[in-house]
mmCIF file of C-alpha atoms in Angstrom:
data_model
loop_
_atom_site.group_PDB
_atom_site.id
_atom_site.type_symbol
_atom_site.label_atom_id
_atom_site.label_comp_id
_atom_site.label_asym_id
_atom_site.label_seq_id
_atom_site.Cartn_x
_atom_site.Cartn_y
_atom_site.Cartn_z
ATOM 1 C CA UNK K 28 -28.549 0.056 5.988
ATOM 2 C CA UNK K 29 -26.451 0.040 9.103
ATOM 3 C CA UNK K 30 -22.909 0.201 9.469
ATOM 4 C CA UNK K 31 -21.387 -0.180 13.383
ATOM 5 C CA UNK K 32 -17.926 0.781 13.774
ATOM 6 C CA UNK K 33 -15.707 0.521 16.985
ATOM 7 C CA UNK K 34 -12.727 2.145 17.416
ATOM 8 C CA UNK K 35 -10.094 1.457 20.854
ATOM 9 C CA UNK K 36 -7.276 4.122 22.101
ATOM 10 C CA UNK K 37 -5.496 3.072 24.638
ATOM 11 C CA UNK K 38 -3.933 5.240 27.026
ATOM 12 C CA UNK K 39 -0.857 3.437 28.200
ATOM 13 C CA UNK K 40 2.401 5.217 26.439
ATOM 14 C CA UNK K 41 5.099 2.652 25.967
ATOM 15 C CA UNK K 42 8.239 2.754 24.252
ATOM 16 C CA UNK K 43 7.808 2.051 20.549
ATOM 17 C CA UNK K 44 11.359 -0.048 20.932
ATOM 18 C CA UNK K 45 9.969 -2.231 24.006
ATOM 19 C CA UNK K 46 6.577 -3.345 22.842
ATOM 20 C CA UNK K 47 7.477 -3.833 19.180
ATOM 21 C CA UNK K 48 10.537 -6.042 20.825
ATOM 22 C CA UNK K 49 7.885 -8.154 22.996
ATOM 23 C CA UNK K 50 4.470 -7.851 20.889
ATOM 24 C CA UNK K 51 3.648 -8.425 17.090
ATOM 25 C CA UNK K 52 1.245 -5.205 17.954
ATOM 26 C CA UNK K 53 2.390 -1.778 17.197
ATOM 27 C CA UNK K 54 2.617 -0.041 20.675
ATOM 28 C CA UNK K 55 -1.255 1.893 21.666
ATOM 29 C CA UNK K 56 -0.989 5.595 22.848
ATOM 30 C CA UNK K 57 -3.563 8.202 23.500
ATOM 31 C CA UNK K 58 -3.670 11.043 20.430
ATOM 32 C CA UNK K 59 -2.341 13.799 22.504
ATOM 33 C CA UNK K 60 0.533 12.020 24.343
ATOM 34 C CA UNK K 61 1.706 11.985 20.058
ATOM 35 C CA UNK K 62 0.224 15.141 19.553
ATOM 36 C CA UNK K 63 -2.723 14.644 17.808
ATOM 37 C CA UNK K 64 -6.016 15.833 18.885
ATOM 38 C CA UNK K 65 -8.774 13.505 20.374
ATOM 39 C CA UNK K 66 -11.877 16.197 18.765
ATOM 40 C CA UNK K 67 -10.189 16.195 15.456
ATOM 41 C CA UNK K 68 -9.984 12.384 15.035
ATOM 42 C CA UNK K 69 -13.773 12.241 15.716
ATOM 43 C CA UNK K 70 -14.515 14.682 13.302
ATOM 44 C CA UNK K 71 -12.497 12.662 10.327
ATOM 45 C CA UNK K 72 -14.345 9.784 11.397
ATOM 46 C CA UNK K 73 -17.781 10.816 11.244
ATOM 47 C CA UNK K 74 -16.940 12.251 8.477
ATOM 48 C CA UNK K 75 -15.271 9.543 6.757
ATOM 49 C CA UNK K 76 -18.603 7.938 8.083
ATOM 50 C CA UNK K 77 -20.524 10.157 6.412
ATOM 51 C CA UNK K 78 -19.226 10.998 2.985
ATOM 52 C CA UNK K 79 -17.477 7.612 1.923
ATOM 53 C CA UNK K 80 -19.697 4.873 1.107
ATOM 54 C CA UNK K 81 -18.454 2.466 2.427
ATOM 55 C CA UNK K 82 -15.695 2.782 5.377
ATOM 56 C CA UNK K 83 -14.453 -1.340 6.260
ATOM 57 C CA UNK K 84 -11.692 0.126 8.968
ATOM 58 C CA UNK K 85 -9.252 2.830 9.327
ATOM 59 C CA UNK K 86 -6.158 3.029 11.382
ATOM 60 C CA UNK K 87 -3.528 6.144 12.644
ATOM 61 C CA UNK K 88 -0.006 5.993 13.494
ATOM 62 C CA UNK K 89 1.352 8.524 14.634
ATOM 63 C CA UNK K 90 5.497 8.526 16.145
ATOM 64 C CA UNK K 91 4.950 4.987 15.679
ATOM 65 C CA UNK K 92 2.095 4.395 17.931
ATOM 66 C CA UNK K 93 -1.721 3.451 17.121
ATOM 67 C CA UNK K 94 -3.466 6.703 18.044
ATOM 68 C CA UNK K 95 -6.872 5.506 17.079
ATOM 69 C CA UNK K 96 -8.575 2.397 15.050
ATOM 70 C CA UNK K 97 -11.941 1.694 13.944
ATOM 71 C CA UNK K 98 -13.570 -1.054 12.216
ATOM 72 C CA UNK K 99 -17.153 -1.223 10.482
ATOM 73 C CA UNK K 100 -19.090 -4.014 11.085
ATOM 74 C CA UNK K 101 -18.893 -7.087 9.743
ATOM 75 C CA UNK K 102 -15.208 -5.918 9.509
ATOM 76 C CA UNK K 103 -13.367 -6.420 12.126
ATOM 77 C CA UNK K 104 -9.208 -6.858 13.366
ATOM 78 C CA UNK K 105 -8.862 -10.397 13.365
ATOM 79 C CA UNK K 106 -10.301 -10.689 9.634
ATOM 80 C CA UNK K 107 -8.199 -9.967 6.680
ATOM 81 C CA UNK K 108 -9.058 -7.876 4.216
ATOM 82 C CA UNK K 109 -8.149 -8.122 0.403
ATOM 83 C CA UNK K 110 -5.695 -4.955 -0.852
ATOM 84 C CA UNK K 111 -6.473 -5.339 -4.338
ATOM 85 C CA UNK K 112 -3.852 -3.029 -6.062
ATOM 86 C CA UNK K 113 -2.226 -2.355 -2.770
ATOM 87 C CA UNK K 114 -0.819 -5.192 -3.362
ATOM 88 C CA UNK K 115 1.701 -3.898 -5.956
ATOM 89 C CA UNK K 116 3.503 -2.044 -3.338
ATOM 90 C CA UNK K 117 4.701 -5.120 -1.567
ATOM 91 C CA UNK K 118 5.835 -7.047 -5.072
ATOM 92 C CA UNK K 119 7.960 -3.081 -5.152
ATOM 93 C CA UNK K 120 9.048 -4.343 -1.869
ATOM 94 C CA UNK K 121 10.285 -8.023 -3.177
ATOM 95 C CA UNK K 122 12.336 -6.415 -6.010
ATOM 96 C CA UNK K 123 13.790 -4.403 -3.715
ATOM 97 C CA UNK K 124 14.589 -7.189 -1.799
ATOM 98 C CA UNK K 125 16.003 -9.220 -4.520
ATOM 99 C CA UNK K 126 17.928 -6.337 -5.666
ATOM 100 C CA UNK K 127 19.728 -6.117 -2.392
ATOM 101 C CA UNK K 128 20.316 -9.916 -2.474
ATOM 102 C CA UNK K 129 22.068 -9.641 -5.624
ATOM 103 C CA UNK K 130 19.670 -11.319 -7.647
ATOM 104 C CA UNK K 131 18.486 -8.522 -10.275
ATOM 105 C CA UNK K 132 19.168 -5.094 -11.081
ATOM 106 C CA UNK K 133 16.604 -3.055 -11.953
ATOM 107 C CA UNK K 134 18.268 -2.041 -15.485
ATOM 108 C CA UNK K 135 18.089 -5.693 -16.414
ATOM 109 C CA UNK K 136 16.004 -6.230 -19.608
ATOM 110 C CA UNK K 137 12.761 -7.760 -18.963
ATOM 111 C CA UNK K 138 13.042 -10.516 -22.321
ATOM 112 C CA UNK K 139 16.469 -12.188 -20.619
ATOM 113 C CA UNK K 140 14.101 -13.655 -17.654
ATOM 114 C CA UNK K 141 11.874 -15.051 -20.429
ATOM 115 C CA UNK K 142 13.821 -16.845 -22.641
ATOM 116 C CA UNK K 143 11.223 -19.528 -23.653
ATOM 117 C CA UNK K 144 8.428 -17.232 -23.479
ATOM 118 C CA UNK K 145 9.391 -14.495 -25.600
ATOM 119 C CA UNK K 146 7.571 -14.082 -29.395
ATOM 120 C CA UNK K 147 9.514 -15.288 -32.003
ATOM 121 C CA UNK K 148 10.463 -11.974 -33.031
ATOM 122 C CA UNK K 149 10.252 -9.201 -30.689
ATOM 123 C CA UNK K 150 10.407 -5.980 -31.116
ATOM 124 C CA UNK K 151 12.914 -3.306 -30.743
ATOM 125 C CA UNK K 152 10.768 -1.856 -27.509
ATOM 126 C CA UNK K 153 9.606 -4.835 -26.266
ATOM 127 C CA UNK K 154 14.301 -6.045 -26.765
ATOM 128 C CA UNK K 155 14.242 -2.430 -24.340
ATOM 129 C CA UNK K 156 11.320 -2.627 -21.873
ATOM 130 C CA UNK K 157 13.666 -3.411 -18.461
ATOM 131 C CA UNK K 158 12.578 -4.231 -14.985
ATOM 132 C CA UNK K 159 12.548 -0.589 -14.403
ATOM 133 C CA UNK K 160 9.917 0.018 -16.317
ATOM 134 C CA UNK K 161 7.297 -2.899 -15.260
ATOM 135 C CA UNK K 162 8.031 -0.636 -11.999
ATOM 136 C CA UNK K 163 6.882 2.590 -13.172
ATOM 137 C CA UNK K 164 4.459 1.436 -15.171
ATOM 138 C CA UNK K 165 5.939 3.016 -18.327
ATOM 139 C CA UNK K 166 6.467 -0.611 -20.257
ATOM 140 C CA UNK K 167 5.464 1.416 -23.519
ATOM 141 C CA UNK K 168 1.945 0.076 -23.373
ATOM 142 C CA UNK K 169 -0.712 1.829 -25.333
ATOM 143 C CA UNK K 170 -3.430 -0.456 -23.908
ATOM 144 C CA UNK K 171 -3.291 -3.027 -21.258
ATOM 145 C CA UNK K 172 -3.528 -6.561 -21.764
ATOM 146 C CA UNK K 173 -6.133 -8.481 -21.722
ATOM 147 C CA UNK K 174 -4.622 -11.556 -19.984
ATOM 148 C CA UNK K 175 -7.085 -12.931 -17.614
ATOM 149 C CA UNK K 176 -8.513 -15.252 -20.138
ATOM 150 C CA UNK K 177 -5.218 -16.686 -21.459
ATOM 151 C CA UNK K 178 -3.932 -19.764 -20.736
ATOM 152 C CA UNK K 179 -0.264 -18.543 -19.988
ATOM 153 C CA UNK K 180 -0.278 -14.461 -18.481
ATOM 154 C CA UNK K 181 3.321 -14.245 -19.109
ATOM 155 C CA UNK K 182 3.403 -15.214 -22.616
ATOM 156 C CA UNK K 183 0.792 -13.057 -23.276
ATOM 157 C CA UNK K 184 2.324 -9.906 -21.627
ATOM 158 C CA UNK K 185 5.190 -10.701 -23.556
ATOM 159 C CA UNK K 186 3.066 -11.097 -27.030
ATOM 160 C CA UNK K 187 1.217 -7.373 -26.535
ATOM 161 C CA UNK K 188 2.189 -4.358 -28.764
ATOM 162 C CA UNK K 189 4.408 -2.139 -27.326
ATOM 163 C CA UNK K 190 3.815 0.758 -29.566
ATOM 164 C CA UNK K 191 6.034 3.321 -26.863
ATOM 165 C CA UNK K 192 9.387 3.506 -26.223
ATOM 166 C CA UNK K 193 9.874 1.962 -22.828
ATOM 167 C CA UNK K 194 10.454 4.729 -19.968
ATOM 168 C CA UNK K 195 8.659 7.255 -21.878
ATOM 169 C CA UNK K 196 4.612 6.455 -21.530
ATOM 170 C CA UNK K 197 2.948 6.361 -17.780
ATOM 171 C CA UNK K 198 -0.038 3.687 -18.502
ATOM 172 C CA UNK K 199 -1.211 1.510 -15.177
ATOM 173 C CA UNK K 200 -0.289 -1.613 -15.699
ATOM 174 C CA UNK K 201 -1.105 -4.906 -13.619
ATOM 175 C CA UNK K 202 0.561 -7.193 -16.243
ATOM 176 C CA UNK K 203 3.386 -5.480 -15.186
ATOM 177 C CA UNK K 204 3.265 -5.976 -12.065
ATOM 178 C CA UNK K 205 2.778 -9.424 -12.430
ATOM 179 C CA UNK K 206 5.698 -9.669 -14.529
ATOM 180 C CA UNK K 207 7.521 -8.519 -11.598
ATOM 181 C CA UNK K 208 6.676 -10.763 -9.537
ATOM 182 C CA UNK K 209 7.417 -13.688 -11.985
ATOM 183 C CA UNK K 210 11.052 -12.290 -12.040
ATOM 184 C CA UNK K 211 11.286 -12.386 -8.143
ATOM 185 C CA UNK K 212 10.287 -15.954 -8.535
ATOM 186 C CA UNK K 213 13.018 -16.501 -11.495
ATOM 187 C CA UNK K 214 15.917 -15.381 -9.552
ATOM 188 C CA UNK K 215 15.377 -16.515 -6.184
ATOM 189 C CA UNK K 216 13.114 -20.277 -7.201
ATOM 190 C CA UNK K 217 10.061 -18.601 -4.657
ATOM 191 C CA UNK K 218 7.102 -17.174 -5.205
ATOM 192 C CA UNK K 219 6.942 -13.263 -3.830
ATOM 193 C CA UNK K 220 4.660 -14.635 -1.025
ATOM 194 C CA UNK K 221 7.203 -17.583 0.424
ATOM 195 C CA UNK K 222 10.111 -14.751 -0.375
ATOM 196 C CA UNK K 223 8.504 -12.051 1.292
ATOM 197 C CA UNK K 224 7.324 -14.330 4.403
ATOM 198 C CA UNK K 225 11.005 -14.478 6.182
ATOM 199 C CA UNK K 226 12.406 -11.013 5.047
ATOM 200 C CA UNK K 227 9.169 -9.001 5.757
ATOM 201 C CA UNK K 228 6.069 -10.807 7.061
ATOM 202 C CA UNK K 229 7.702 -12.194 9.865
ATOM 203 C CA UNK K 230 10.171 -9.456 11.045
ATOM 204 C CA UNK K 231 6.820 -7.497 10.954
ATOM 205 C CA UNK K 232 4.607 -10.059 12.918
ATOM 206 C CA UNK K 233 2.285 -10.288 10.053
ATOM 207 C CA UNK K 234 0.980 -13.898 10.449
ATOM 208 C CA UNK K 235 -1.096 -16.194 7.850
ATOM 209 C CA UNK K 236 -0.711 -13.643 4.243
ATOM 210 C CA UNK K 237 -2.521 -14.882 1.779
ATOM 211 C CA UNK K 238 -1.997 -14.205 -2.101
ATOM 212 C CA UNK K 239 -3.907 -15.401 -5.025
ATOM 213 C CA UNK K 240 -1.658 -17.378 -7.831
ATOM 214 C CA UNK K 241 -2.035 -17.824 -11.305
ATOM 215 C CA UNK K 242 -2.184 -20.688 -13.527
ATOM 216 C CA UNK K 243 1.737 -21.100 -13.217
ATOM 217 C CA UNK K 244 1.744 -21.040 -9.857
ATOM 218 C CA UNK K 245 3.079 -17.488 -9.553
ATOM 219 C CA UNK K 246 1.778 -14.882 -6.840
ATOM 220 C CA UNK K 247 -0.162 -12.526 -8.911
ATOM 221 C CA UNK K 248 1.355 -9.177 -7.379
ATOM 222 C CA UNK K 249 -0.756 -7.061 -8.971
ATOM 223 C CA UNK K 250 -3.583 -7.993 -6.717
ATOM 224 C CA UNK K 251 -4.808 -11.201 -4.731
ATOM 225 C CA UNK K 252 -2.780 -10.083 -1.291
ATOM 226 C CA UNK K 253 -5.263 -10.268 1.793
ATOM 227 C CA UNK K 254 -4.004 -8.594 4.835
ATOM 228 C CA UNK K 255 -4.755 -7.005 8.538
ATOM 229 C CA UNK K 256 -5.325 -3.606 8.883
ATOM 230 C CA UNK K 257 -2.566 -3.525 11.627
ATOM 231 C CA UNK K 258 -0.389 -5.206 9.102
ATOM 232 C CA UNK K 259 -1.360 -2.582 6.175
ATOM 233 C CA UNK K 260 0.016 -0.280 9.199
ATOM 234 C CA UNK K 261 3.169 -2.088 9.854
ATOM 235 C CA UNK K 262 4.055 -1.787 6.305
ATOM 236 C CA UNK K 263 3.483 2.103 6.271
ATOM 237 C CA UNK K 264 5.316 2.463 8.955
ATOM 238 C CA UNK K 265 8.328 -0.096 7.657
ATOM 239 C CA UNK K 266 8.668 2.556 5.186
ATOM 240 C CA UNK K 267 8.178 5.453 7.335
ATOM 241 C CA UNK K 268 11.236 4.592 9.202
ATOM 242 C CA UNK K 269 13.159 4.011 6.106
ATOM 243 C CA UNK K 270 13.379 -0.041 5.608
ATOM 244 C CA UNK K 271 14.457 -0.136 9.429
ATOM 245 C CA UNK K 272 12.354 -2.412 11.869
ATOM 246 C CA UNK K 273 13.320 -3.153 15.521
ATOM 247 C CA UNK K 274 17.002 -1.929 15.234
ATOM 248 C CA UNK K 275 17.261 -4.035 11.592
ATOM 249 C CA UNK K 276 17.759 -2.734 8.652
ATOM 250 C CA UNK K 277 15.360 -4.796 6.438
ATOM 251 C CA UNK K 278 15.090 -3.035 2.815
ATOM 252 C CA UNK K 279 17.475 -0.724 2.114
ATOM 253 C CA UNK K 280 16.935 2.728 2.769
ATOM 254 C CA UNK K 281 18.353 3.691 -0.677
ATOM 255 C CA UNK K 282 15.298 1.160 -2.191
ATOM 256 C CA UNK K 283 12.162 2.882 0.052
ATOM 257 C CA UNK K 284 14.033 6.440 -1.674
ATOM 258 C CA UNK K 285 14.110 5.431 -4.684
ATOM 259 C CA UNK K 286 10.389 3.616 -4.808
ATOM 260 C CA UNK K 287 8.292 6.258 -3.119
ATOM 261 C CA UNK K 288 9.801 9.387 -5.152
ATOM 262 C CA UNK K 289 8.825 10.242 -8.360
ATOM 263 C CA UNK K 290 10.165 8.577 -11.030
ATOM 264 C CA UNK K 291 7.840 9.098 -13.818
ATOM 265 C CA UNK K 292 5.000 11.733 -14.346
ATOM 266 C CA UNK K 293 1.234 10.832 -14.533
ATOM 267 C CA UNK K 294 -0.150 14.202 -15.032
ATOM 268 C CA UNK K 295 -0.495 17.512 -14.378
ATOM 269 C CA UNK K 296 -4.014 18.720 -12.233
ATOM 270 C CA UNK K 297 -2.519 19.749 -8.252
ATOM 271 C CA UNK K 298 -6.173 18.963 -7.363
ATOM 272 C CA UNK K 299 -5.719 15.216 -8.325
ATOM 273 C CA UNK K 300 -3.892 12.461 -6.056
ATOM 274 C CA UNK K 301 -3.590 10.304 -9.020
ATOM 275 C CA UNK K 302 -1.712 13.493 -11.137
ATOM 276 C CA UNK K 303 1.240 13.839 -8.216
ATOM 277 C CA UNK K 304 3.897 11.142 -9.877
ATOM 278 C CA UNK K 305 4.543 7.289 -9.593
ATOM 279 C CA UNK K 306 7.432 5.586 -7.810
ATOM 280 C CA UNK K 307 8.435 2.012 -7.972
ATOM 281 C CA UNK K 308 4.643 0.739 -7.541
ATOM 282 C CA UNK K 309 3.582 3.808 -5.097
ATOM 283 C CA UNK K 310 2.100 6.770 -5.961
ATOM 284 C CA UNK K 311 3.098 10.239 -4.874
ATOM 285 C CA UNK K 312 0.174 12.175 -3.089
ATOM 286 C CA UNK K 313 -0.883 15.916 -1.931
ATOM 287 C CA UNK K 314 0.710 17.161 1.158
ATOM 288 C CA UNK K 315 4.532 15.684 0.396
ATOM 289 C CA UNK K 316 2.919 12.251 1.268
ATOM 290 C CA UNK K 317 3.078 9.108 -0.683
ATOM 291 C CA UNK K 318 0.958 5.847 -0.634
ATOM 292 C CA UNK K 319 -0.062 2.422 -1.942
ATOM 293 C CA UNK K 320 -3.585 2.317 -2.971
ATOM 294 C CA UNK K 321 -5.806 -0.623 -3.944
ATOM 295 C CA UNK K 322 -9.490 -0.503 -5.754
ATOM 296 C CA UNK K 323 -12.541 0.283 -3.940
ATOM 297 C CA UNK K 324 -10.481 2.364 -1.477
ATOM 298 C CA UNK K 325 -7.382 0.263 0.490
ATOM 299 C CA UNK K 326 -4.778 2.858 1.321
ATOM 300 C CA UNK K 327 -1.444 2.833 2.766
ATOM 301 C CA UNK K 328 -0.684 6.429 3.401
ATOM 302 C CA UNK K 329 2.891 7.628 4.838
ATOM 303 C CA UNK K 330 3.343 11.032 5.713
ATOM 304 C CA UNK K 331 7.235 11.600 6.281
ATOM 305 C CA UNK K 332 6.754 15.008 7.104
ATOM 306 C CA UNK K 333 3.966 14.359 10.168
ATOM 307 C CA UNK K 334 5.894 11.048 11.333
ATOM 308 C CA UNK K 335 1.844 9.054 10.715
ATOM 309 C CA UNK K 336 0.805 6.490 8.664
ATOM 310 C CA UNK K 337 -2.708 5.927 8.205
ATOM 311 C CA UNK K 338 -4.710 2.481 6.957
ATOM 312 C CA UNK K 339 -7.887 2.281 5.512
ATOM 313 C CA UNK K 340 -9.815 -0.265 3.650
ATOM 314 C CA UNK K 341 -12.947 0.480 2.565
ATOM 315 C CA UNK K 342 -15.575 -0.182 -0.093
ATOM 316 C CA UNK K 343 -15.539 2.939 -1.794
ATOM 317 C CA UNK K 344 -16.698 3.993 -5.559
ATOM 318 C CA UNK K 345 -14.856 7.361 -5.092
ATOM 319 C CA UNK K 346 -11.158 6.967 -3.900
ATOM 320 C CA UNK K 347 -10.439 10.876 -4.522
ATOM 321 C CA UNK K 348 -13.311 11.881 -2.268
ATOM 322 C CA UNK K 349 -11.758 9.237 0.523
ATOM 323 C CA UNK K 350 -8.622 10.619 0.691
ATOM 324 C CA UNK K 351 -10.342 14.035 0.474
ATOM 325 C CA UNK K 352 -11.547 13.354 4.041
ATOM 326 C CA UNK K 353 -8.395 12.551 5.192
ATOM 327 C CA UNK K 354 -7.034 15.912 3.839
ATOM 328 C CA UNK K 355 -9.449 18.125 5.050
ATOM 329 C CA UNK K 356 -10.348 15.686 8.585
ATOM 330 C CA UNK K 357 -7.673 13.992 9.561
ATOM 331 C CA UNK K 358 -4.506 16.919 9.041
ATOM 332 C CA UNK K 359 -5.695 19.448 11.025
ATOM 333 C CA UNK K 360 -5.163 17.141 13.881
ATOM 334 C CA UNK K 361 -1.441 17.179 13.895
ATOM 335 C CA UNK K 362 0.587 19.175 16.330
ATOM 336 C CA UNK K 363 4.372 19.555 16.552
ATOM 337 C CA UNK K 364 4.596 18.158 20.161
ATOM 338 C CA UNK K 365 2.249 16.373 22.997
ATOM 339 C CA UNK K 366 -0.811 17.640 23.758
ATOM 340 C CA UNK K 367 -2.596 17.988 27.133
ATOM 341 C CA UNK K 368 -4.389 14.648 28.233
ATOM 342 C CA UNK K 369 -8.077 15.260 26.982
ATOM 343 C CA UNK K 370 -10.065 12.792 29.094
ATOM 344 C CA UNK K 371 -13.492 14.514 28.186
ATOM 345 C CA UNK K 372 -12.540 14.161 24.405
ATOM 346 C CA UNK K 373 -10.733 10.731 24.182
ATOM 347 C CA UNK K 374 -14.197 9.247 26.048
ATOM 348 C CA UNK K 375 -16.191 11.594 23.582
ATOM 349 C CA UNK K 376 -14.031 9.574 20.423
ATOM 350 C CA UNK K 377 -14.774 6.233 22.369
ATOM 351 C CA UNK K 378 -18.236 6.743 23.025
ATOM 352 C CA UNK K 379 -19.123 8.182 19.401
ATOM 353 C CA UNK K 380 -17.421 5.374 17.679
ATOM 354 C CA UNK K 381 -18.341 2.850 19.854
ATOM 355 C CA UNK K 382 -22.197 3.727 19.014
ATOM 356 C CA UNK K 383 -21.777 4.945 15.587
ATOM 357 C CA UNK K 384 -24.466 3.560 13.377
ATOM 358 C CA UNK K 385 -25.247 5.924 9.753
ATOM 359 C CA UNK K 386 -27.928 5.121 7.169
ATOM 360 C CA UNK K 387 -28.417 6.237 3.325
#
């Protein structure tokens, strides 16, 4: 099988301020004008080329500039892609939102949004579960749902054993995440795609989202978002900078703090992305970085500590071993300031991705 992938760096360095100001793009810069080596990107992609089965695009940020970007055939810039569970990070981002609007807190208790939904007679954890825990996936859970088949998803979140005292048991959860994003559409009368189009999508220049609904006409947040790459970017880097886009404050700094630290623990191996702790809907990661992730391999990676966010979507059965690449590839490439113009390298990364073409 053959899989083409074509990646663009640009070599005109602009102000991030200007272009994001005039352009719905992110501003293009060579690697080494943001310090970042030309050799080393190559290497993480043939790599990534190589070992993860299969790459759909991938996409670097670094000081808020696209450093490099490659898409496999048939995958390409213009066509979205579907997150799966990245999706969960962006319902985060509507609580948030709704938080700062005054419509929630994140201490309220989950039953009072479902007052017509609730069993007849709950119990004591399911009285306690609160929106805080739907976010850190510690609802008190033993095993989740099985909802897909039932007629009404909330009712049947609502109707599960929780055997756990809420706040005290990690256990994914996409019911829960859907139950968050039924509350975003309690308090503020939209769903978290129509809420999320004028406060984020927009400000962003992320046109045409798309998000799968359920039966009730609610935006299923736990999946069903389809997105750009770019966009997957723009959202990184949103967060990167702290909720601040163009000169705006648009989430609260205090919110992107509080969601991408660890607020719950999910095990205990250092060797293990998935054993680093869980935010509000993102994961903590290796290497003092945190991320949204998404089956089959989507990732939103921000890494405060570098100033780079990088995007990948893939098709992937082993989502450890993708971001293994990106450990071992893609870091080594960082340096604290500008590098020397490589012209023999950067037309080396063109010319390699531009032809690249692996079998298995």
């Amino acid at each position: 099988m053959y899989r083409f992938a074509f990646v663009v760096v640009l070599v005109t360095a602009i102000s991030v301020e200007t272009l994001q100001a005039q352009s719905v793009s992110l501003p293009r810069s060579t690697p080494e004008s943001q310090g970042v080596s030309s050799a080393d990107i190559c290497e993480y992609i043939e790599a990534a080329d190589r070992e993860v089965n299969s790459m759909h695009s991938f996409m670097l940020v670094r000081h808020g500039h696209v450093v490099a970007e490659a898409w496999w055939a048939p995958e390409s810039a213009d066509k979205p892609h579907v997150l799966w569970s990245l999706s969960k990070s962006f319902t985060s981002t509507a609580v948030g939102l709704a938080v700062a609007d005054g419509k929630l807190s994140i201490d309220d208790r989950v039953l009072e949004f479902f007052p017509d939904d609730a069993p007849a007679e709950p119990s004591a954890n399911l009285k306690a579960m609160r929106v805080r825990d739907l976010l850190t996936m510690s609802t008190g859970h033993q095993d989740e749902v099985d909802w897909l088949e039932a007629e009404h998803w909330a009712k049947a979140f609502l109707t599960h054993p929780v055997p756990h005292k809420p706040g005290t048991h990690f256990r994914y959860n996409t019911p829960a995440t859907y139950m968050l994003s039924a509350i975003v559409q309690k308090v503020t009368g939209e769903t978290v795609l129509a809420y999320l189009k004028s406060r984020l999508f927009q400000p962003l220049g992320i046109e045409d989202p798309r998000w799968d609904e359920s039966r009730q006409g609610i935006s299923i947040g736990g999946y069903g978002l389809f997105l750009h790459t770019e966009d997957i970017a723009k959202f990184g880097q949103l967060y990167l900078q702290k909720g601040k886009w163009n000169g705006k404050q648009l989430l609260p700094e205090s919110w992107v703090d509080q969601a991408t630290s660890r607020q719950v623990s999910n095990g205990s191996d250092p060797s293990k992305d998935w054993d680093q702790g869980y935010g509000f809907q993102f994961w903590r990661c290796r290497h003092d970085a945190y991320r949204g992730d998404g089956k089959d391999g989507q990732f939103c990676i921000v890494l405060p500590e570098l100033d780079a966010v990088v995007a990948i979507t893939a098709n992937s059965g082993d989502m450890q071993a993708e971001l293994n690449v990106v450990w071992d590839k893609l870091l080594p490439a960082f340096g604290d300031e500008p590098l020397a113009e490589n012209p023999d390298e950067q037309a080396k990364l063109n010319a390699i991705t531009a032809k690249l073409k692996a079998s298995r």
